[in-house]
């Protein structure tokens, strides 16, 4: 089975005609073109929406058991094509192969979790046997909201798609997907699997398209919800144009880690180096800001710099490589500019700081210090292999430094002080606080999502299933 | 204690200066002016927002016990002024006294529920002792989102305010309230109680203001959430301008009841008459559409018409009156126009159909039949003492008739067929299905809210508390 | 793989030496001997208990993920040997093949449910941020109680064993199993699977033994819990000798069904015939008492009698047979005596009433009427292919008739009256009320267990997991 | 209102006739007789049981609202008589007045919690829309088990009674109470309150009686449950004679605290002194065993000894007294013997060690070291003002020392090491682990109960309500 499909999937049909222009997809390391997909027309988007509507009518009548079975089938398809999918991710997303394999393995978990949550999902009993409710019984069942518009990012082209599709199937929502233009191929591979398994026509359409067509999807009142994972700017803008839709936004951040004096510095340096630079820092919870209490700052800085310099950068097909290419030239340039601007304003480069290979779009793993929070490398999401390391007076000051950000997705702290652990949970403004771990820790079933600029709502299968449904109370 | 306060309450200060113009509040039946309140300036709104921000810092550090104690104090204040509050509601909202007393009694329940939920509110354990989570423990605690902008309606000027304020206090959110211009006095009465009890400066500011100033509140990024109860049109518009805020919208509907052949028609006619006309139909879940299965349509129509003609219309201060004034002349006129338009297009007036007293803004309890769903009396929210009654072929057709609406708040069905009960829960598109009851049934702690055009999110203390907080995961 | 193993499995070792005497296991239809297993000595039981203790130390440290993986492996083993297991059940339990296949299919579900619950099992957050708890955080995690003594019945020799073993593994409890002497072979087959998969020594020992040795197991203070499924008499007796142990008892009953006048009598007769006679009535929730409202009693009686007469009795290996042998001669004789005693006291035999084949231990499907509640066929658990059918004045009287029993496991009612559905749930004294279904309905994950004489506690994987663990609160 | 009532309360009637002998109740400090109550006859116990049965029929039909209202009334009665109740507890239980006031204040919370839980108590939705459950809906409601036999201890004569009565009322169970012979008067005071409020006849009977009559209560099959708080020996014995009843046992323990090197020793010494000696150590979670890591053992021993010597012993009516009398001469003698035996076997008395006043039954606050775990002062529950302090090599050894006990109710640890906090929760075998707190911490709504010899089941209102009810599943 060739996993590369160069057509849109609309109402369960593969469509090779588009608006005349094409989206070219490149190998992110070699820059070789690997696919060319027609850009969908507005009429095709309309068709997808109409199909999603009619699929919804059927899907919502499916039993939980049937939805679960279909998800098991999907899980098995993914397992069957595990290695090919990993290779595809390497190519279209430039993700190092070991990490790509990890993504596919997580995909299996994601879909399996949805398959097993589907048969557990239910409502709640509502007590109201008092006052005017005396003698009454009440409970809710949860019903799917309707078709869900899904916009997905390039960095986990399969797993972050599945974090929308799997819960949607689990509750009986149809979907229309607009994948990231940089890495749409996994979406179409998934569509091939679903096509083979057999779903009602329109269950999941997938289209690449230009912005106006995408906005049609976002605005259309027949779509009941928007589930978006991507950039902060686009996410919040879309929220303002969705109309009556429910909205889940999984945006980015400038995740921080805080290291206390009693941490095992050598061990932590190893983990933080990975957390900051793996996949060239292109994950939403990549460690971007490293705060270290004064007492051990210099020691940790030295240890970390050494670890960063040990990281292998280069061809993502190489098993030993952790840092592959940046997604495209535009981003390489942006990263370079941000770093240069920081340096010009006084930041010190501890290691890296430059483009590694123009041809391959790689940027050297870069560690900066002496930064200010006004610099983009600190206050904005760098989404590249760049981190800053700064001292803080103490743990409390470290928490304040973490909170001095427009974002709040996840944070990590390394400490053995129970007082500090408690303070971290009480005071760090983020969706998740990882104790003795990097901010990048994620289990696919855990509630995941940000506050402040980092988004709205939670994913994590069960949580997405809740968002994609409404409780319907019955009182008798 | 004089409950009528004619000043805005900003940052715990009563302010008599405004933008120069005044909001006049009238007795809804006699049209006598009962208060005159300065319209707040933009600067005053700014002040309220700033105060809400600083109050939040303090409130969020309060223990659940302290928040609960304050809510108990508030509950006791309301109980203490129970009758005076009911009288105030009669005057400013034109609500019949017996129903106004019922509202205040519900207010006590609402606040008591918040007081007892405050000490029960907590997060959840998150299982992740597997895969990369092996050996780890995880749980969430819930933290308040921040200051909440509250926009409240005239029809339950105290209880629907408390459905925002009480959960806000319970979780530690400060609030800025813009009450309905027709009936803002209960809001200020509540502010007086809170002032006496003692809360951090800015906990709840309350201002009457014009639209631009209200929009400042809605748009301001320092407010973390908008909780709106009011009209469909305004609600959905505000959603589009809130920026990053979370939004809860409790809008209206054209609630329907469906009567099966085996219902106790005489009993049901009595209940439906009340459900459709009490308080001149000015509740979000007032029965507007009455569907009756063919077999008993004529019989029920006759019974219901008789019941409607028995309803006492007039002075809301009269204990026996169920149908008082419509909130203002504009609405009387609108209702008259909708009824006339329906009649012109073929609707038949079974009873009523006309203004009862121009001076008192009363409209006769009106029952129409032979309507079409394109008529405003059917497809739009009439929010007046007007209902339609139509036959349906059978229960299934009745469900379809109910669903043929842009709204979906609550619905009622009368049947003793278990198959029909199940079908009602499975298929009626609404937030709540009341079996053998009118759609207007509500217990203040139950999950309450609509789908489709009727809104977003659920109120009902615990549910509002969830909306006003975010889970923060800790993993160790 | 030969699934018949004729040795005890003690501390992960197959032991062919016993106390000198042997348990002979027969084909229940042909009476051919199919196995001969040494009766374990007291010293061997001691060895099993000691091993269970030390296995527990290791098991309780396993991650949820590891426990889940082992359960998946077990599930797969069962699936792999699905048909052979079904054949074994036919032989040792005399269960008709179609129903035996159904049992094995349920086994797969049971273990899969445990595998997926294992990774979901967790504690709860405990709110106590008030009074002396101000500022504190509290939550529970659940810890396994220790080794569990399992005593299992013959009628579902694999699935009811797995209802103990699977949740035990899921939470980390070791077990010592004493299977039913009539049908112990599935237990040893399971032990073979577990042996292949690999578990700590002592995780599940399985021994056939005489009563004193079994009582040693029940009484031993190192075993933390007794999970017993079997007869009422033995169950309640064991409860009195367990010492400090927790106890779950799944005993029997004389399950009733109540048929209202509006039921689809023809359909219901078909279902009730199966519910009463399948597997010769040898399930805990076999329909034994059939109550029919007066208005349709005669009609239903006629329909049901015809259905019963259509049931195929005979060789359980025959796909079309629903009623196979009774478990042993003693029970055939007991059933015959109970029926005869009933007839002597005025009961009327509508069909059956006699031994079908002495050689094959089959008893004719027997339907009695005109019985009194003092007769053993009514008030005691017949555990054979015998049911009574009696008229009741109305639905309410039917509920009273159902409740006039020492037992309360499950009940079924057929009605389309919603009032009657509500009354059934409110008033029938049983663990489960099945609406428009026979009492024998069971999904392996649902809470299952009786009240009154029918037992104590609930099984159903998650519920058994709760019983096999204790919450441990942490407050900080 | 004179709170001292010298009659049994049987089926809502005060009965002054008994079996001819009387229970004399003494002031525990002055030894003055304060009441004389007839010992109930077996016939009277029968009457109480019969009444409990018929009360149950009525109670179980009460709405949650009604049960809640009655509990509010009860709460208010207790508040009204707050000080008098505290004085009564001082007298009959010998509890220092400040601590007695604390008990009554907790009683108010206990009943208020039951009142607010009553209207929240409900069942759960059960997902089974798969396999043979496809299309089905299922949920449970919880129904009261029936009359509950309550046996209560002397040490919290009102609050531990209410921990049974309040949840019983909340769910609709009637009760028959046998209070502790040393301190039965609070039980009768409560009966007076309930009598005034008005409950169905037999809702709560209270009788003092000899052992055979008490055993009748425990054994009687009409009582559905035994809820016992008291001594280990009696509790486990009763479990063996209850027949089919459910059983909750809240027994005692030899609660331990573990102090790590980084604790604030001075502060901890103060808290531990109170935790070990308040009310002469007569609480189930009194600190009896104090383990201190070697590094700070001597320092802490010195600090604690000084704190213990500062505790005021004497008349419980004195506000400053923390250590009053032991409950009776027999216990004083027993405590003396245990201490002497320890000393004879090598234990060293750091302070105390002797009877303080024979006349007043006071024993000096006693701190021992150099004990062995085989000594009764260590391995048994001393229930007196005696504690042991011993060094442990490190935190891990401390956990082992805590676990080297037949008991497991609650434990406390003082540490700021997060690793140690985690280890404490994972490894200490007890129902509750208090971090940086004494084992005696209890909030009345938290799950409370022990493992190992310390009991079975959990109290804490909601948890007791669960135990006093059974889920009844409905599937349709």
XYZ file of N, CA and C in Angstrom, chain D residues 52-135:
252
model
N -38.086 -0.407 64.290
C -37.112 0.019 63.268
C -37.537 -0.480 61.898
N -38.059 -1.697 61.903
C -38.558 -2.262 60.650
C -39.684 -1.437 60.073
N -40.636 -1.068 60.928
C -41.780 -0.352 60.368
C -41.400 1.097 60.065
N -40.496 1.667 60.859
C -40.028 3.022 60.530
C -39.354 3.024 59.165
N -38.615 1.966 58.896
C -37.883 1.898 57.623
C -38.831 1.991 56.433
N -39.969 1.288 56.537
C -40.956 1.327 55.456
C -41.323 2.777 55.132
N -41.502 3.565 56.173
C -41.906 4.954 55.930
C -40.716 5.796 55.480
N -39.616 5.635 56.201
C -38.435 6.467 55.910
C -37.966 6.313 54.469
N -38.009 5.101 53.964
C -37.462 4.891 52.631
C -38.306 5.565 51.563
N -39.530 5.946 51.940
C -40.362 6.654 50.959
C -40.201 8.169 51.066
N -39.460 8.644 52.045
C -39.239 10.084 52.177
C -38.379 10.598 51.029
N -38.713 11.781 50.587
C -37.865 12.406 49.567
C -36.549 12.831 50.196
N -35.551 13.012 49.340
C -34.265 13.531 49.820
C -34.460 14.882 50.484
N -35.360 15.680 49.920
C -35.614 17.012 50.482
C -36.118 16.917 51.906
N -37.020 16.001 52.144
C -37.581 15.869 53.486
C -36.511 15.382 54.467
N -35.719 14.423 54.041
C -34.655 13.931 54.910
C -33.671 15.052 55.225
N -33.389 15.846 54.234
C -32.472 16.960 54.438
C -33.044 17.972 55.424
N -34.302 18.271 55.283
C -34.939 19.227 56.207
C -34.869 18.740 57.650
N -35.120 17.467 57.833
C -35.076 16.919 59.182
C -33.657 17.008 59.749
N -32.689 16.794 58.897
C -31.300 16.892 59.355
C -30.945 18.336 59.689
N -31.442 19.262 58.909
C -31.222 20.675 59.254
C -31.831 20.974 60.619
N -33.030 20.446 60.857
C -33.669 20.681 62.157
C -32.804 20.110 63.273
N -32.250 18.945 63.020
C -31.399 18.306 64.024
C -30.131 19.126 64.259
N -29.553 19.560 63.168
C -28.370 20.412 63.279
C -28.666 21.630 64.136
N -29.817 22.231 63.916
C -30.146 23.446 64.656
C -30.372 23.170 66.139
N -30.980 22.043 66.427
C -31.139 21.638 67.835
C -29.773 21.521 68.510
N -28.854 20.901 67.825
C -27.527 20.715 68.427
C -26.869 22.067 68.645
N -27.002 22.923 67.677
C -26.409 24.257 67.820
C -27.021 24.993 69.003
N -28.318 24.853 69.116
C -29.044 25.516 70.194
C -28.541 25.063 71.561
N -28.227 23.785 71.682
C -27.818 23.226 72.978
C -26.315 22.982 73.035
N -25.595 23.716 72.208
C -24.165 23.498 72.028
C -23.390 23.399 73.349
N -23.548 24.404 74.176
C -22.747 24.442 75.399
C -23.182 23.362 76.384
N -24.471 23.145 76.477
C -24.952 22.112 77.398
C -24.456 20.729 76.981
N -24.438 20.514 75.699
C -23.924 19.226 75.213
C -22.443 19.076 75.541
N -21.706 20.162 75.369
C -20.278 20.102 75.689
C -20.089 19.769 77.164
N -20.867 20.388 78.005
C -20.775 20.112 79.447
C -21.115 18.649 79.735
N -22.102 18.146 79.039
C -22.489 16.752 79.241
C -21.345 15.811 78.836
N -20.693 16.152 77.753
C -19.561 15.335 77.302
C -18.426 15.391 78.320
N -18.174 16.569 78.877
C -17.158 16.682 79.927
C -17.469 15.686 81.032
N -18.716 15.701 81.443
C -19.081 14.871 82.593
C -19.045 13.381 82.266
N -19.763 12.999 81.245
C -19.916 11.549 81.059
C -18.698 10.902 80.386
N -17.949 11.715 79.624
C -16.806 11.129 78.930
C -15.474 11.595 79.517
N -15.530 12.520 80.465
C -14.296 13.022 81.068
C -13.431 13.780 80.070
N -14.073 14.381 79.102
C -13.315 15.072 78.054
C -13.081 16.526 78.439
N -11.862 17.019 78.304
C -11.591 18.423 78.608
C -12.551 19.341 77.848
N -13.004 20.358 78.525
C -14.075 21.203 77.999
C -13.754 21.792 76.624
N -12.523 22.216 76.408
C -12.224 22.837 75.114
C -12.372 21.805 73.991
N -11.972 20.600 74.305
C -12.048 19.544 73.307
C -13.511 19.078 73.149
N -14.265 19.131 74.237
C -15.694 18.769 74.178
C -16.434 19.781 73.314
N -16.067 21.041 73.474
C -16.708 22.067 72.626
C -16.371 21.810 71.168
N -15.141 21.432 70.949
C -14.730 21.097 69.590
C -15.555 19.925 69.051
N -15.816 18.949 69.908
C -16.635 17.830 69.452
C -18.026 18.302 69.025
N -18.640 19.134 69.836
C -20.006 19.568 69.503
C -19.997 20.401 68.225
N -18.978 21.206 68.083
C -18.888 21.997 66.860
C -18.733 21.065 65.640
N -17.968 20.013 65.816
C -17.872 19.029 64.726
C -19.212 18.333 64.491
N -19.975 18.124 65.562
C -21.294 17.490 65.407
C -22.171 18.323 64.470
N -22.101 19.617 64.650
C -22.897 20.504 63.785
C -22.485 20.299 62.339
N -21.179 20.276 62.111
C -20.674 20.018 60.757
C -21.127 18.654 60.239
N -21.045 17.667 61.097
C -21.410 16.307 60.683
C -22.857 16.263 60.191
N -23.740 16.839 60.967
C -25.161 16.768 60.596
C -25.434 17.680 59.394
N -24.787 18.824 59.371
C -24.960 19.726 58.226
C -24.461 19.052 56.941
N -23.354 18.357 57.064
C -22.840 17.638 55.894
C -23.842 16.590 55.430
N -24.435 15.875 56.367
C -25.439 14.870 55.983
C -26.641 15.545 55.329
N -27.023 16.705 55.869
C -28.179 17.424 55.312
C -27.910 17.855 53.878
N -26.686 18.239 53.605
C -26.367 18.712 52.255
C -25.981 17.563 51.325
N -25.500 16.468 51.896
C -25.248 15.289 51.054
C -26.561 14.604 50.670
N -27.531 14.653 51.555
C -28.806 13.961 51.289
C -29.378 14.402 49.944
N -29.282 15.689 49.660
C -29.855 16.192 48.402
C -28.882 16.079 47.226
N -27.738 15.486 47.455
C -26.780 15.264 46.366
C -26.613 13.779 46.047
N -27.101 12.956 46.924
C -26.841 11.516 46.824
C -27.592 10.939 45.633
N -26.898 10.177 44.844
C -27.570 9.602 43.683
C -26.761 8.421 43.166
N -27.214 7.836 42.094
C -26.515 6.698 41.515
C -25.618 7.108 40.369
N -25.412 6.190 39.448
C -24.524 6.473 38.329
C -25.094 5.913 37.023
N -24.748 6.556 35.950
C -25.082 6.029 34.645
C -24.132 4.863 34.355
N -24.635 3.817 33.756
C -23.816 2.645 33.440
C -23.783 2.469 31.921
N -22.624 2.638 31.318
C -22.564 2.528 29.858
C -22.632 1.064 29.427
N -23.562 0.733 28.588
C -23.563 -0.641 28.052
C -24.173 -0.713 26.667
N -23.945 0.335 25.907
C -24.468 0.391 24.538
C -23.530 -0.356 23.583
N -23.326 -1.627 23.868
C -22.446 -2.441 23.012
C -22.782 -3.906 23.218
N -22.397 -4.716 22.271
C -22.669 -6.147 22.373
C -24.149 -6.365 22.642
N -24.470 -7.268 23.587
C -25.885 -7.546 23.843
C -26.596 -6.353 24.480
N -25.841 -5.332 24.864
C -26.456 -4.148 25.469
C -26.762 -3.063 24.449
N -26.427 -3.326 23.202
C -26.574 -2.311 22.153
C -27.945 -1.621 22.194
N -27.911 -0.322 22.240
C -29.140 0.445 22.236
C -29.758 0.634 23.612
